[in-house]
Amino acid sequence: MQIEEIKDYVREVTSQEFSGHDYLHLERVLQNAELLMQSEENMNQDVIVAAVLLHDLIDDKLTDTVNETIDELRIKMREWGLTDVDRAEVLNIMTHMSYSKNLEQHYKLSLEGEIVQDADRLDALGAIGIGRAFAYGGHANNLMYNPNEIVRENMSEIEYRQHSTVINHFYEKLLKLESTMNTKTAQTIAARRTAFMRFYLDEFMAEIQGEK
Ligand code: ADP
Ligand code: NI
């Protein structure tokens, strides 16, 4: 499989991306995936690497025409040397891994899919996750926080829509990701990164309330 060609392609496609799906996100997810692969056995590395590099290209934040993008990726993947079976599995992972897709119904992914999903979710946590959340908030014209909002971890979807601040995103999604990790290694990393985010949120709230 021609990894450098895939990287060149995604670098080009994501070059104008500032919603958190820039090329460096893909590089970090690849690094996470390589670490997770070390603790697992018998997996198809081509599928993991291709799915990592391509996973965000069908996100509706990146494309308005998901089906056309999928068709293009099918052709591209053939050019990059992925087998029929691998191409199908990469697309299967990409279309079933997202957090929102799994809210109503949980999809059981292959080991390859579980690794890609964990690797992507780890990049939404910790110091990097905090940075990405605020970067997204700026990109989406959302407030950093709302002094009147009551932040609760079990906030419903409807309540959440009325409070789309960055701080609320931590409670609505980021603090919940730890419990969704598939692999042991990712669970361990997620626990540390989530503890760091909780520490950060405590500090944030203390500063908002005024130094005593
Ligand atoms: P990915 O699956 O690649 O992590 P997402 O599309 O879920 O991508 O989000 C990209 C980044 O933007 C993530 O770090 C996520 O936490 C952040 N993000 C997404 N939605 C919001 C939001 N409403 N407020 C703040 N950050 C957000
Ligand atoms: Ni991603």
Coordinates of C-alpha atoms and ligand atoms in Angstrom, one line a residue:
M1 CA 0.0 0.0 0.0
Q2 CA 1.3 3.4 -1.0
I3 CA 1.2 5.3 2.4
E4 CA 3.1 8.4 1.2
E5 CA 0.6 8.8 -1.7
I6 CA -2.3 8.6 0.8
K7 CA -0.6 11.2 3.0
D8 CA 0.0 13.6 0.1
Y9 CA -3.7 13.3 -0.8
V10 CA -5.1 13.9 2.7
R11 CA -2.6 16.7 3.2
E12 CA -4.0 18.4 0.1
V13 CA -7.6 17.8 1.0
T14 CA -7.3 19.1 4.6
S15 CA -5.0 22.0 3.8
Q16 CA -7.8 24.6 4.3
E17 CA -9.2 22.8 7.4
F18 CA -9.5 24.7 10.7
S19 CA -12.3 22.8 12.5
G20 CA -10.1 20.3 14.2
H21 CA -9.5 18.0 11.2
D22 CA -6.3 19.4 9.9
Y23 CA -3.5 17.2 8.7
L24 CA -1.7 17.2 12.1
H25 CA -4.8 15.6 13.7
L26 CA -4.3 12.7 11.2
E27 CA -0.6 12.5 12.1
R28 CA -1.4 12.4 15.8
V29 CA -4.1 9.8 15.3
L30 CA -1.7 7.7 13.3
Q31 CA 0.9 7.9 16.2
N32 CA -1.8 6.9 18.6
A33 CA -2.8 3.9 16.4
E34 CA 0.8 2.8 16.1
L35 CA 1.1 2.7 19.9
L36 CA -2.2 0.8 20.3
M37 CA -1.2 -1.7 17.6
Q38 CA 1.9 -2.7 19.8
S39 CA -0.4 -4.2 22.4
E40 CA -2.7 -6.2 20.0
E41 CA -2.1 -9.2 17.8
N42 CA -3.2 -10.3 14.3
M43 CA -4.4 -7.1 12.8
N44 CA -4.4 -5.8 9.3
Q45 CA -2.1 -2.7 9.5
D46 CA -2.9 -1.5 6.0
V47 CA -6.6 -1.2 7.0
I48 CA -5.8 0.7 10.2
V49 CA -3.4 3.1 8.5
A50 CA -5.7 3.9 5.6
A51 CA -8.7 4.2 7.8
V52 CA -6.8 6.6 10.2
L53 CA -5.6 8.8 7.3
L54 CA -9.0 8.9 5.5
H55 CA -11.4 8.8 8.5
D56 CA -12.4 12.5 8.6
L57 CA -12.8 13.0 4.8
I58 CA -16.5 11.9 4.9
D59 CA -17.3 14.0 8.0
D60 CA -20.0 16.5 7.1
K61 CA -17.7 19.2 8.4
L62 CA -15.4 18.4 5.5
T63 CA -17.6 17.4 2.7
D64 CA -21.2 18.3 1.5
T65 CA -21.3 15.3 -0.8
V66 CA -20.5 12.2 1.3
N67 CA -21.5 9.6 -1.3
E68 CA -19.4 11.2 -4.0
T69 CA -16.5 11.4 -1.6
I70 CA -16.9 7.7 -0.8
D71 CA -17.0 6.9 -4.6
E72 CA -13.8 8.9 -5.1
L73 CA -12.1 7.2 -2.2
R74 CA -13.0 3.8 -3.6
I75 CA -11.1 4.7 -6.8
K76 CA -8.2 6.2 -5.0
M77 CA -7.8 3.3 -2.6
R78 CA -7.5 0.9 -5.6
E79 CA -4.8 3.2 -7.0
W80 CA -3.0 3.1 -3.7
G81 CA -2.9 -0.7 -3.8
L82 CA -5.5 -1.7 -1.3
T83 CA -7.2 -5.0 -1.9
D84 CA -11.0 -5.3 -2.5
V85 CA -11.5 -6.7 1.0
D86 CA -9.4 -4.0 2.6
R87 CA -11.1 -1.2 0.7
A88 CA -14.5 -2.4 1.9
E89 CA -13.3 -2.7 5.5
V90 CA -11.8 0.8 5.5
L91 CA -15.1 2.2 4.3
N92 CA -17.0 0.1 6.9
I93 CA -14.8 1.5 9.7
M94 CA -15.1 5.1 8.4
T95 CA -18.9 5.0 8.2
H96 CA -19.5 3.4 11.6
M97 CA -16.8 4.8 13.9
S98 CA -18.2 8.3 14.8
Y99 CA -19.5 9.2 18.3
S100 CA -22.8 10.5 17.0
K101 CA -23.4 7.4 14.8
N102 CA -23.0 5.2 17.9
L103 CA -25.3 7.2 20.2
E104 CA -28.5 5.6 19.1
Q105 CA -27.1 2.2 18.3
H106 CA -23.7 0.8 19.2
Y107 CA -21.8 -0.7 16.2
K108 CA -19.5 -3.6 16.9
L109 CA -16.3 -2.8 15.0
S110 CA -13.5 -5.1 13.9
L111 CA -10.3 -5.0 16.0
E112 CA -8.9 -2.7 13.3
G113 CA -12.0 -0.4 13.6
E114 CA -11.7 -0.4 17.4
I115 CA -8.0 0.7 17.2
V116 CA -8.9 3.5 14.7
Q117 CA -11.8 4.6 16.9
D118 CA -9.7 4.7 20.1
A119 CA -6.8 6.5 18.4
D120 CA -9.2 9.2 17.1
R121 CA -10.9 9.6 20.4
L122 CA -7.7 9.9 22.3
D123 CA -6.9 13.0 20.2
A124 CA -10.1 14.7 21.7
L125 CA -8.7 14.2 25.2
G126 CA -6.0 15.7 27.4
A127 CA -4.1 18.9 26.7
I128 CA -4.5 18.4 22.9
G129 CA -8.3 17.8 23.4
I130 CA -8.6 21.0 25.3
G131 CA -6.8 22.9 22.6
R132 CA -8.9 21.4 19.9
A133 CA -12.2 22.1 21.7
F134 CA -11.3 25.8 22.0
A135 CA -10.1 26.0 18.5
Y136 CA -13.4 24.4 17.3
G137 CA -15.3 26.9 19.5
G138 CA -13.6 29.8 17.7
H139 CA -14.2 28.3 14.3
A140 CA -17.9 27.7 15.1
N141 CA -18.4 31.2 16.7
N142 CA -19.4 29.6 20.0
L143 CA -18.8 31.2 23.4
M144 CA -16.1 29.8 25.6
Y145 CA -18.7 29.4 28.4
N146 CA -22.0 30.8 29.5
P147 CA -22.1 32.1 33.1
N148 CA -25.8 31.2 33.3
E149 CA -25.5 27.6 32.1
I150 CA -26.0 24.8 34.5
V151 CA -23.4 22.2 33.6
R152 CA -24.5 18.7 34.3
E153 CA -22.9 15.5 33.0
N154 CA -26.3 13.9 32.2
M155 CA -27.6 16.8 30.2
S156 CA -30.0 15.7 27.6
E157 CA -29.5 16.3 23.9
I158 CA -32.2 19.0 23.8
E159 CA -30.7 20.8 26.8
Y160 CA -27.3 20.6 25.2
R161 CA -28.4 22.2 21.9
Q162 CA -29.4 25.3 23.9
H163 CA -25.9 25.4 25.4
S164 CA -23.3 25.0 22.7
T165 CA -20.4 26.5 24.6
V166 CA -16.9 25.0 24.6
I167 CA -17.0 24.3 28.3
N168 CA -20.3 22.5 27.9
H169 CA -18.8 20.3 25.2
F170 CA -16.5 18.8 27.9
Y171 CA -19.6 17.6 29.8
E172 CA -21.7 16.7 26.9
K173 CA -19.0 14.6 25.2
L174 CA -15.3 14.7 26.1
L175 CA -15.6 13.5 29.7
K176 CA -17.7 10.6 28.5
L177 CA -15.2 9.3 25.9
E178 CA -13.0 7.5 28.5
S179 CA -15.7 4.9 29.1
T180 CA -16.0 4.2 25.4
M181 CA -12.4 3.1 24.8
N182 CA -12.1 -0.4 23.3
T183 CA -8.5 -1.4 24.0
K184 CA -6.8 -1.6 27.4
T185 CA -3.9 0.7 26.3
A186 CA -6.4 3.4 25.2
Q187 CA -8.4 3.0 28.4
T188 CA -5.2 3.7 30.4
I189 CA -4.2 6.8 28.4
A190 CA -7.8 8.1 28.4
A191 CA -8.0 7.8 32.2
R192 CA -5.0 10.0 32.6
R193 CA -6.0 12.5 29.9
T194 CA -9.6 12.8 31.4
A195 CA -8.2 13.4 34.9
F196 CA -6.1 16.2 33.4
M197 CA -9.3 17.7 31.8
R198 CA -11.2 17.5 35.1
F199 CA -8.3 19.3 36.8
Y200 CA -8.4 21.9 34.1
L201 CA -12.2 22.4 34.4
D202 CA -11.9 22.8 38.2
E203 CA -9.3 25.5 37.7
F204 CA -11.3 27.1 35.0
M205 CA -14.4 27.3 37.2
A206 CA -12.4 28.6 40.2
E207 CA -11.0 31.4 38.0
I208 CA -14.5 32.3 36.7
Q209 CA -15.8 32.5 40.2
G210 CA -13.0 34.9 41.2
E211 CA -9.8 34.2 43.1
K212 CA -10.4 34.1 46.8
Ligands
ADP1 P1 -13.0 13.8 15.6 O1 -13.9 12.6 15.5 O2 -11.9 13.8 14.6 O3 -12.4 14.0 17.0 P2 -15.1 15.8 15.7 O4 -15.7 16.3 14.5 O5 -16.0 15.2 16.7 O6 -13.8 15.1 15.3 O7 -14.5 17.1 16.5 C1 -13.2 17.7 16.1 C2 -12.7 18.4 17.3 O8 -13.5 19.5 17.6 C3 -12.7 17.5 18.6 O9 -11.5 17.7 19.3 C4 -13.9 17.9 19.3 O10 -13.8 17.8 20.7 C5 -14.1 19.4 18.9 N1 -15.5 19.7 18.9 C6 -16.5 19.2 18.2 N2 -17.7 19.8 18.4 C7 -17.4 20.7 19.4 C8 -18.2 21.7 20.1 N3 -19.5 21.8 19.9 N4 -17.6 22.5 21.0 C9 -16.2 22.4 21.2 N5 -15.4 21.5 20.5 C10 -16.0 20.7 19.6
NI2 NI -10.7 12.5 13.6

